[in-house]
XYZ file of C-alpha atoms in Angstrom:
588
model
C 0.234 -0.044 0.016
C 1.307 2.983 -0.779
C -1.625 5.777 -0.572
C -4.911 5.782 0.761
C -7.529 8.203 1.293
C -10.055 8.619 4.336
C -12.901 10.203 4.247
C -13.038 14.063 5.821
C -15.772 12.560 8.344
C -14.622 9.105 8.757
C -15.274 9.151 12.336
C -18.593 10.462 12.540
C -19.843 8.635 9.234
C -20.550 5.127 8.436
C -16.454 4.205 8.883
C -16.156 2.647 5.833
C -13.669 3.498 3.243
C -12.118 1.703 -0.336
C -8.844 -0.038 -0.929
C -7.170 -1.473 -3.690
C -6.395 -5.062 -3.318
C -3.505 -7.190 -4.593
C -5.324 -9.087 -7.252
C -6.562 -5.304 -8.653
C -9.943 -5.358 -7.396
C -11.212 -2.082 -5.159
C -12.366 -3.393 -1.677
C -14.864 -1.500 0.155
C -14.653 -2.036 3.427
C -17.140 -1.528 6.514
C -15.758 -1.770 10.392
C -17.362 -4.462 12.602
C -18.244 -3.709 16.189
C -15.291 -5.701 17.349
C -12.523 -3.607 15.080
C -12.730 -6.434 12.165
C -13.739 -4.740 8.468
C -16.251 -7.193 6.365
C -15.343 -6.742 2.088
C -18.120 -5.502 -0.040
C -19.137 -7.909 -2.496
C -20.435 -7.486 -6.605
C -23.238 -5.195 -5.512
C -21.415 -2.526 -4.154
C -20.426 0.318 -6.934
C -17.807 3.134 -6.344
C -17.497 5.534 -8.616
C -14.901 8.207 -8.883
C -14.820 11.433 -10.407
C -12.358 14.219 -9.956
C -12.113 15.042 -6.193
C -15.209 13.083 -5.343
C -16.086 9.360 -4.342
C -19.277 7.994 -3.931
C -20.349 4.396 -3.132
C -23.635 3.045 -4.475
C -25.459 -0.132 -3.470
C -27.013 -2.587 -6.245
C -30.530 -3.549 -4.500
C -33.148 -6.110 -5.968
C -36.303 -5.494 -3.928
C -37.519 -2.635 -1.865
C -36.509 -3.725 1.260
C -34.656 -1.085 4.078
C -31.922 0.594 2.241
C -28.452 0.168 3.667
C -27.717 2.630 6.583
C -31.460 2.844 6.746
C -32.446 5.218 3.850
C -35.437 3.788 1.793
C -35.121 4.514 -2.152
C -37.742 3.167 -4.522
C -37.157 3.209 -7.951
C -39.438 2.559 -10.648
C -38.027 0.766 -13.807
C -39.700 -1.015 -16.606
C -37.428 -3.098 -17.436
C -35.606 -4.727 -14.042
C -36.744 -4.804 -10.479
C -32.994 -3.484 -9.869
C -32.244 -0.307 -8.004
C -29.269 1.472 -6.971
C -28.681 2.671 -3.483
C -25.978 5.773 -2.753
C -24.687 4.362 0.671
C -21.424 7.467 1.378
C -20.286 9.803 -0.266
C -16.929 12.193 0.515
C -14.246 14.239 -1.327
C -10.764 13.558 -1.520
C -7.891 16.105 -0.205
C -7.455 18.613 -3.069
C -5.288 21.891 -2.446
C -8.240 23.521 -3.684
C -10.441 22.203 -2.216
C -9.684 21.960 1.784
C -6.024 23.153 1.385
C -4.753 19.366 2.737
C -1.470 19.564 0.927
C 2.108 20.329 2.108
C 4.304 23.048 1.170
C 6.420 22.040 -1.880
C 4.179 18.857 -2.198
C 2.753 17.763 -5.688
C -1.267 17.041 -5.633
C -1.655 13.550 -6.790
C -5.272 11.949 -7.410
C -5.844 8.272 -7.262
C -8.514 6.848 -9.781
C -9.578 3.166 -8.383
C -11.433 0.783 -10.452
C -12.123 -2.979 -10.814
C -8.594 -3.435 -12.360
C -6.397 -0.443 -11.809
C -5.316 2.646 -10.064
C -4.780 5.402 -12.358
C -2.763 8.226 -10.393
C -3.524 11.430 -11.697
C -1.838 14.835 -11.460
C -2.131 18.428 -12.479
C -0.781 19.087 -16.003
C 2.374 20.814 -15.652
C 4.799 23.019 -18.371
C 6.672 19.632 -18.806
C 3.811 17.933 -19.968
C 2.339 20.722 -22.325
C 6.143 20.636 -23.994
C 5.846 17.111 -24.420
C 2.227 17.059 -25.588
C 3.481 19.813 -28.351
C 6.450 17.806 -29.160
C 3.813 14.431 -29.678
C 2.044 16.201 -31.815
C 4.220 17.818 -33.599
C 4.158 21.361 -32.936
C 8.272 21.715 -32.405
C 8.205 25.441 -32.824
C 5.666 25.989 -30.399
C 7.489 23.453 -27.691
C 10.554 25.490 -28.254
C 8.960 28.621 -27.291
C 7.136 27.133 -24.725
C 10.761 26.017 -23.157
C 11.852 29.375 -23.700
C 8.877 31.054 -22.120
C 9.186 29.464 -18.569
C 12.837 28.961 -19.065
C 13.289 25.468 -19.162
C 16.014 22.620 -17.965
C 18.743 23.080 -19.900
C 18.306 19.137 -20.727
C 14.859 19.834 -21.408
C 15.952 22.685 -24.079
C 18.763 20.141 -25.667
C 15.764 17.470 -26.363
C 13.302 20.008 -27.540
C 16.299 21.480 -29.902
C 17.265 18.210 -31.124
C 14.293 16.799 -31.701
C 13.101 20.077 -33.376
C 16.161 19.837 -35.885
C 15.624 16.024 -36.764
C 12.073 17.268 -37.636
C 13.647 20.052 -39.841
C 16.109 17.411 -41.648
C 13.447 14.703 -41.905
C 11.530 17.013 -43.859
C 14.735 17.859 -45.914
C 14.567 21.795 -44.549
C 18.310 22.009 -44.284
C 19.033 25.508 -44.298
C 16.177 26.460 -42.042
C 17.584 23.570 -39.872
C 21.174 25.330 -40.437
C 19.800 28.710 -39.232
C 18.095 27.096 -36.155
C 20.920 25.809 -34.798
C 22.976 28.574 -33.288
C 20.269 29.208 -31.215
C 19.009 25.441 -30.517
C 22.919 24.433 -29.790
C 24.206 27.420 -27.928
C 27.291 27.109 -26.713
C 27.759 23.005 -26.479
C 30.900 21.997 -28.179
C 30.084 18.453 -28.478
C 26.627 19.123 -29.860
C 27.884 21.677 -32.507
C 30.349 19.035 -33.477
C 27.582 16.361 -33.582
C 25.531 17.909 -35.880
C 28.527 19.405 -38.061
C 29.039 15.303 -38.615
C 25.401 14.564 -39.480
C 24.981 17.845 -41.808
C 28.390 16.547 -43.503
C 27.170 12.853 -43.548
C 24.212 14.375 -45.396
C 26.396 16.597 -47.907
C 24.425 19.574 -46.525
C 27.326 21.204 -44.626
C 27.979 24.287 -47.062
C 24.682 25.519 -45.661
C 25.621 24.639 -42.188
C 29.542 26.669 -42.442
C 27.936 30.271 -42.247
C 26.680 29.676 -38.832
C 29.467 27.322 -37.449
C 30.972 29.433 -34.161
C 34.892 30.241 -34.019
C 34.411 30.753 -30.259
C 32.186 30.268 -27.348
C 32.391 27.511 -28.276
C 35.207 26.416 -30.244
C 35.079 23.053 -31.877
C 37.604 20.511 -32.475
C 40.426 21.106 -35.362
C 38.657 18.117 -37.495
C 35.482 19.875 -37.303
C 36.786 23.152 -38.963
C 38.636 21.164 -41.478
C 35.797 19.006 -42.529
C 33.746 22.080 -43.251
C 36.596 23.878 -45.773
C 37.043 20.656 -47.454
C 33.532 20.228 -48.184
C 33.440 23.600 -49.591
C 36.405 22.568 -51.984
C 33.659 20.032 -53.839
C 31.911 22.661 -56.096
C 32.250 25.570 -57.686
C 29.443 27.119 -56.277
C 30.665 26.846 -52.915
C 34.060 28.529 -53.605
C 33.262 31.925 -52.823
C 31.917 30.837 -49.540
C 34.793 28.889 -48.638
C 37.210 32.058 -49.892
C 35.001 33.947 -47.123
C 35.242 31.576 -44.782
C 39.218 31.277 -44.805
C 39.430 35.010 -44.976
C 37.331 35.246 -41.696
C 38.326 32.026 -39.512
C 41.336 32.620 -37.494
C 44.163 30.528 -38.538
C 44.380 28.915 -35.528
C 41.453 26.889 -35.727
C 42.745 24.569 -38.029
C 45.420 23.059 -39.931
C 45.899 24.235 -43.478
C 47.334 20.930 -45.024
C 43.889 18.944 -45.417
C 42.123 21.570 -47.150
C 45.248 22.378 -49.352
C 45.362 18.684 -50.352
C 41.756 18.775 -51.292
C 42.529 21.834 -53.453
C 45.640 21.052 -55.066
C 44.126 18.410 -57.290
C 41.514 20.334 -59.104
C 44.371 22.905 -60.226
C 44.359 22.119 -63.759
C 40.522 21.188 -63.911
C 37.725 22.447 -65.225
C 36.205 22.908 -61.704
C 38.954 25.348 -61.051
C 37.868 28.253 -60.397
C 39.402 32.175 -59.172
C 37.465 32.062 -55.856
C 39.040 28.650 -55.455
C 42.575 29.735 -56.441
C 42.520 32.601 -53.985
C 41.308 30.701 -51.274
C 44.427 28.200 -51.917
C 46.594 31.325 -51.705
C 45.482 32.614 -48.764
C 45.872 29.218 -47.468
C 49.487 28.532 -48.558
C 50.262 32.107 -46.965
C 48.564 30.094 -43.613
C 51.219 27.255 -44.131
C 53.909 29.729 -44.957
C 54.391 28.523 -48.975
C 54.913 32.295 -49.812
C 56.121 31.159 -53.231
C 53.423 29.108 -54.135
C 51.165 32.136 -52.673
C 52.720 34.768 -55.020
C 52.060 32.654 -58.226
C 48.702 32.194 -57.315
C 48.331 35.638 -56.918
C 50.364 36.985 -60.004
C 48.053 34.560 -61.958
C 44.786 36.077 -60.489
C 46.249 39.642 -61.162
C 45.662 40.677 -57.808
C 46.903 44.263 -57.396
C 48.038 43.574 -53.681
C 50.830 41.282 -55.439
C 53.226 44.246 -55.030
C 52.798 44.493 -51.560
C 53.225 40.908 -51.084
C 56.570 40.737 -52.880
C 58.235 43.332 -50.765
C 56.589 42.054 -47.576
C 57.760 38.467 -48.086
C 61.045 39.670 -49.934
C 60.198 37.271 -53.260
C 61.948 39.161 -55.439
C 64.144 35.997 -56.501
C 60.614 34.463 -57.219
C 59.226 37.069 -59.997
C 61.328 36.128 -62.725
C 58.912 34.086 -64.441
C 56.096 36.000 -63.626
C 56.982 39.061 -65.859
C 54.163 39.490 -68.153
C 51.541 39.090 -65.695
C 52.514 41.721 -63.224
C 53.148 43.593 -66.191
C 49.373 43.236 -66.953
C 49.033 43.937 -63.109
C 50.342 47.469 -62.897
C 53.441 47.721 -65.839
C 54.967 51.104 -64.314
C 55.233 49.164 -61.090
C 56.654 46.291 -62.882
C 59.060 48.058 -64.963
C 60.572 50.050 -61.447
C 60.561 46.587 -59.606
C 62.187 44.952 -63.100
C 65.117 47.774 -63.279
C 65.786 47.672 -59.589
C 66.624 44.546 -59.171
C 68.137 44.001 -62.836
C 70.913 42.284 -61.656
C 68.450 39.588 -60.149
C 66.101 39.627 -63.239
C 68.522 39.888 -65.914
C 67.257 42.025 -69.137
C 67.261 38.911 -71.512
C 64.843 36.979 -69.371
C 62.115 39.827 -69.298
C 62.572 40.762 -73.132
C 62.240 36.526 -73.557
C 59.634 36.083 -71.404
C 57.741 39.258 -73.218
C 58.268 38.841 -77.065
C 56.700 35.100 -76.313
C 54.014 35.477 -74.108
C 50.716 34.124 -75.747
C 48.523 36.482 -72.987
C 46.165 39.019 -74.458
C 48.334 42.280 -73.606
C 50.486 44.821 -76.175
C 53.846 42.916 -75.534
C 55.474 45.286 -77.936
C 54.543 48.541 -75.730
C 55.577 47.033 -72.389
C 58.857 45.910 -73.828
C 59.257 49.956 -74.934
C 58.234 50.699 -71.779
C 61.016 48.530 -69.919
C 63.859 48.947 -72.318
C 63.376 52.659 -72.233
C 63.327 52.726 -68.544
C 66.765 50.569 -68.369
C 68.439 53.204 -70.990
C 67.753 56.268 -69.093
C 69.353 53.986 -66.228
C 72.516 52.520 -67.889
C 73.068 52.898 -71.716
C 74.323 49.900 -71.759
C 72.734 47.599 -69.982
C 70.478 46.456 -72.648
C 72.314 46.757 -75.606
C 71.854 43.579 -77.091
C 68.345 45.053 -77.760
C 68.709 48.386 -79.247
C 68.217 47.663 -82.935
C 64.824 46.498 -81.394
C 64.519 49.391 -79.193
C 64.904 51.565 -82.776
C 61.604 50.282 -83.785
C 59.843 50.334 -80.605
C 60.712 54.328 -80.338
C 59.551 54.815 -83.942
C 56.568 53.009 -83.135
C 55.792 54.350 -79.805
C 57.744 57.489 -78.991
C 59.112 58.904 -82.268
C 60.352 62.184 -80.375
C 63.021 59.869 -78.105
C 64.379 58.386 -81.424
C 66.582 61.010 -82.280
C 68.440 61.403 -78.460
C 68.635 57.637 -78.283
C 70.506 57.039 -81.523
C 72.809 60.357 -80.378
C 73.641 58.635 -77.306
C 73.369 54.784 -78.337
C 76.373 52.902 -79.961
C 75.002 49.476 -80.478
C 72.485 49.676 -83.625
C 72.963 49.042 -86.875
C 72.870 52.429 -89.044
C 71.406 50.258 -92.199
C 68.969 48.866 -89.426
C 68.281 52.350 -88.138
C 67.874 53.876 -92.120
C 65.082 51.167 -92.895
C 63.329 52.803 -89.638
C 63.835 55.755 -90.323
C 62.569 55.379 -94.191
C 59.315 53.941 -92.912
C 58.703 56.344 -90.251
C 59.778 59.109 -92.801
C 62.600 60.517 -89.886
C 65.573 60.009 -92.160
C 65.992 63.608 -93.487
C 65.495 64.949 -89.962
C 68.509 63.045 -88.703
C 70.532 63.584 -91.304
C 69.799 67.384 -90.648
C 70.907 67.338 -87.225
C 74.125 65.827 -88.479
C 75.292 68.549 -90.236
C 77.253 66.031 -92.858
C 77.233 66.311 -96.469
C 78.403 62.461 -96.766
C 75.204 61.452 -94.849
C 73.235 63.562 -97.133
C 74.763 61.501 -99.985
C 74.131 58.347 -98.518
C 70.541 59.241 -98.183
C 70.201 60.654 -101.142
C 71.719 57.086 -102.753
C 69.130 54.834 -100.600
C 66.050 56.724 -101.248
C 66.837 56.972 -105.215
C 66.681 52.874 -104.785
C 62.586 53.412 -103.847
C 60.610 55.847 -105.490
C 58.437 56.382 -102.405
C 61.361 57.267 -100.680
C 62.441 59.529 -103.312
C 59.023 61.432 -103.129
C 59.615 62.047 -99.282
C 62.646 62.943 -99.511
C 61.745 65.780 -102.256
C 58.869 66.713 -99.850
C 62.035 67.594 -96.981
C 64.509 69.330 -99.169
C 63.349 72.658 -98.978
C 65.775 74.193 -96.533
C 68.220 71.353 -96.775
C 69.142 70.417 -100.104
C 68.443 71.654 -103.972
C 65.138 69.898 -105.170
C 66.874 70.588 -108.569
C 70.120 68.525 -107.466
C 67.811 65.571 -106.391
C 65.242 65.702 -109.437
C 68.907 65.643 -111.617
C 69.721 62.192 -110.157
C 66.939 60.706 -110.315
C 66.964 57.810 -113.118
C 64.579 58.072 -116.470
C 61.594 56.562 -116.249
C 61.255 56.263 -112.388
C 57.859 56.532 -111.593
C 57.528 58.476 -108.392
C 53.687 58.725 -106.777
C 52.048 61.727 -106.601
C 55.394 63.917 -108.289
C 53.255 66.696 -109.466
C 51.429 67.413 -106.135
C 55.036 66.971 -104.495
C 56.648 69.027 -107.304
C 53.989 71.775 -106.598
C 54.670 71.818 -103.218
C 58.155 72.026 -103.379
C 57.873 74.840 -104.997
C 55.153 76.723 -102.802
C 57.465 75.569 -100.344
C 60.545 77.228 -102.173
C 58.621 80.508 -102.822
C 57.822 80.975 -99.098
C 61.206 80.333 -97.999
C 62.666 82.909 -100.599
C 59.937 85.110 -99.409
C 60.541 84.688 -95.694
C 64.386 84.956 -96.344
C 64.126 87.970 -98.543
C 62.099 89.899 -95.113
C 64.653 88.474 -92.949
C 67.256 90.162 -94.951
C 65.604 93.574 -95.139
C 65.164 93.586 -91.129
C 68.669 92.348 -91.249
C 70.177 95.368 -93.134
C 67.713 97.889 -91.206
C 69.188 96.446 -88.003
C 72.710 96.427 -89.187
C 72.198 100.428 -90.344
C 70.226 101.487 -86.922
C 72.936 99.866 -84.670
C 75.983 101.375 -86.889
C 74.178 104.865 -86.618
C 73.942 103.845 -83.145
C 77.473 102.884 -82.360
C 78.458 105.678 -84.183
C 76.823 108.435 -81.515
C 78.111 106.445 -78.622
C 81.423 106.719 -80.431
C 81.399 110.644 -80.095
C 81.507 110.439 -76.425
C 83.730 110.161 -73.535
C 83.476 108.156 -70.577
C 84.340 110.510 -67.880
C 86.398 107.850 -65.222
C 87.008 109.486 -62.007
C 88.299 108.370 -58.662
C 86.869 109.539 -55.463
C 89.861 110.025 -53.547
C 92.141 111.809 -55.986
C 90.941 114.388 -58.669
C 94.185 114.398 -60.294
C 94.042 111.015 -61.484
C 90.482 111.304 -63.562
C 90.215 110.834 -66.939
C 88.237 110.733 -70.375
C 88.129 107.669 -72.197
C 86.216 107.514 -76.246
C 85.496 104.316 -77.928
C 88.362 105.336 -80.420
C 90.446 103.687 -77.388
C 92.339 107.045 -76.873
C 92.213 108.350 -72.828
C 93.066 111.586 -71.532
C 93.625 112.929 -68.172
C 91.076 115.632 -67.109
C 93.363 118.033 -66.919
C 95.415 117.852 -69.967
C 92.195 117.600 -72.047
C 90.791 121.046 -70.474
C 93.959 122.937 -70.721
C 94.177 121.710 -74.311
C 91.103 123.164 -75.394
C 91.247 126.535 -73.886
C 94.479 127.036 -75.621
C 93.174 125.662 -79.111
C 89.821 128.505 -78.418
C 92.417 131.231 -78.207
C 94.976 129.938 -81.091
C 91.641 129.995 -83.107
C 90.321 133.168 -82.633
C 93.979 134.359 -83.772
C 94.492 132.693 -86.565
C 91.168 133.913 -87.657
C 92.804 137.329 -87.744
C 95.719 136.460 -89.324
C 95.230 133.658 -91.564
C 98.300 131.927 -91.635
C 98.913 128.216 -91.571
C 102.069 126.242 -91.143
C 103.887 124.206 -93.452
C 102.161 121.355 -92.318
C 98.683 122.511 -93.156
C 97.576 123.224 -89.083
C 97.230 126.615 -87.751
C 100.027 128.572 -87.302
C 100.802 128.599 -83.573
C 98.308 126.086 -82.416
C 99.244 123.755 -79.149
C 98.349 120.350 -80.475
C 96.502 117.888 -77.992
C 99.025 115.178 -77.209
C 98.244 113.870 -74.389
C 96.776 110.033 -74.288
C 97.433 109.724 -70.995
C 100.865 112.273 -70.785
C 101.833 110.429 -74.101
C 101.722 107.237 -72.297
C 103.813 108.827 -69.369
C 106.803 109.993 -71.357
C 107.351 106.541 -72.755
């Protein structure tokens, strides 16, 4: 016997009670006069409902009822009737407040074969009922509302995830994991491997925690490897590698999963960049550099400087040029002892990549020539072509400086680009003119070009006289018209210039004449007796001598005008000549 219920009025009532027997039957016992109890037979019915228990006796006649009560029943089909002989309420906390503090109210419902223990439903019963009927979201909300036990929350979360997986709602299940699994490393790892088994791990990767909790390195490695299998996941793989701390996992297993795909159709730029990031984590910087250069990443130059990888760029010239030709040229020139010019030229000449390789060659060789005129001497013939093609204004300075190109090669380029006359003109060499004319006479088109550039340099008639009979020169008439027009223009300009030159000469001569008639006074600040007058004719006089001589000349002039006599040498008689010239050069 584990429990029993007595009528609250047991002492004042008929003192009967109900109990469950060992065989599953319900016994209604009454107290005998000497302390014993009698069982009830099959004519006693015990009715239990809620907190009320009633005992009824089944009668077959109209005799005195049990416990002194008379019950009459009329029925058309039977002579039996029911006599309610007892009734009482159980010890409910609502009814009588009989439960001790902290005790759980229990109800025992007794039937002939069973005793049913009943108790009020609580929150966990409600949650269990919701789970049983598939209301997982409501069950989860109920657990959170009552702040249920951790074990209960884990159970509800696990069953909710199981339900979503069965429904194949993998993305929704992954989205719910942070809330349902919370900070449990074991639960997270279990579901990581479960998603991996279902081949649905990529949808879970964005939600996998990296701290609080931190999982085992294997879990992270499995997640990353799962992202390498399909090109649609490669962008997520790259983002994940950049966001996850590299201390969480070993890069080697992921590298091993990617490397076999390098030359396959499944290789994408995102996967290459992800592999480069993994190489950096693993300390394989040269391999990472190769991928960065292949991907044409602008940050490749900072990467080279950061890890001092100048030795590793020898075979990456073209890619680096495509990324940034100016920075690449500067890098190649700065480290030309490591990367010789012939390697750079070889790679640029034979590249199959879509780029203007001749322009890139020009940029490199020009920069090399400016630093060291002899460093790229083996390529100066090529450089003549490149200058003529991309920067003609630099061609003549290059030819004047360099001594490593072939003249016939240069002439061919000059002739093609119509630069020969300009070059020969700057040399001021008649032999070069003769050689240029000789070369041009072999090609009719070149004769025409030469005629167009002769004005001011050569006599066009001289060139025309050398042209062989019958040689057809393209557009000869137009070119001759241009020669005559240019010649007339040049003649007019020369005549005008000559007139201006003559006028300037006369004006300057008159100015010189007037200036030469004037003396220049030169005096000392300390001693006046050394003051002199200097003329442009280079004669010089002491100021005192010049003034005395002028006075003497004036007086003699007045006397001679009266007498009108001259000396034998034709000078006025008695005239005192001015002979100072600094006192006749200090009396010799």
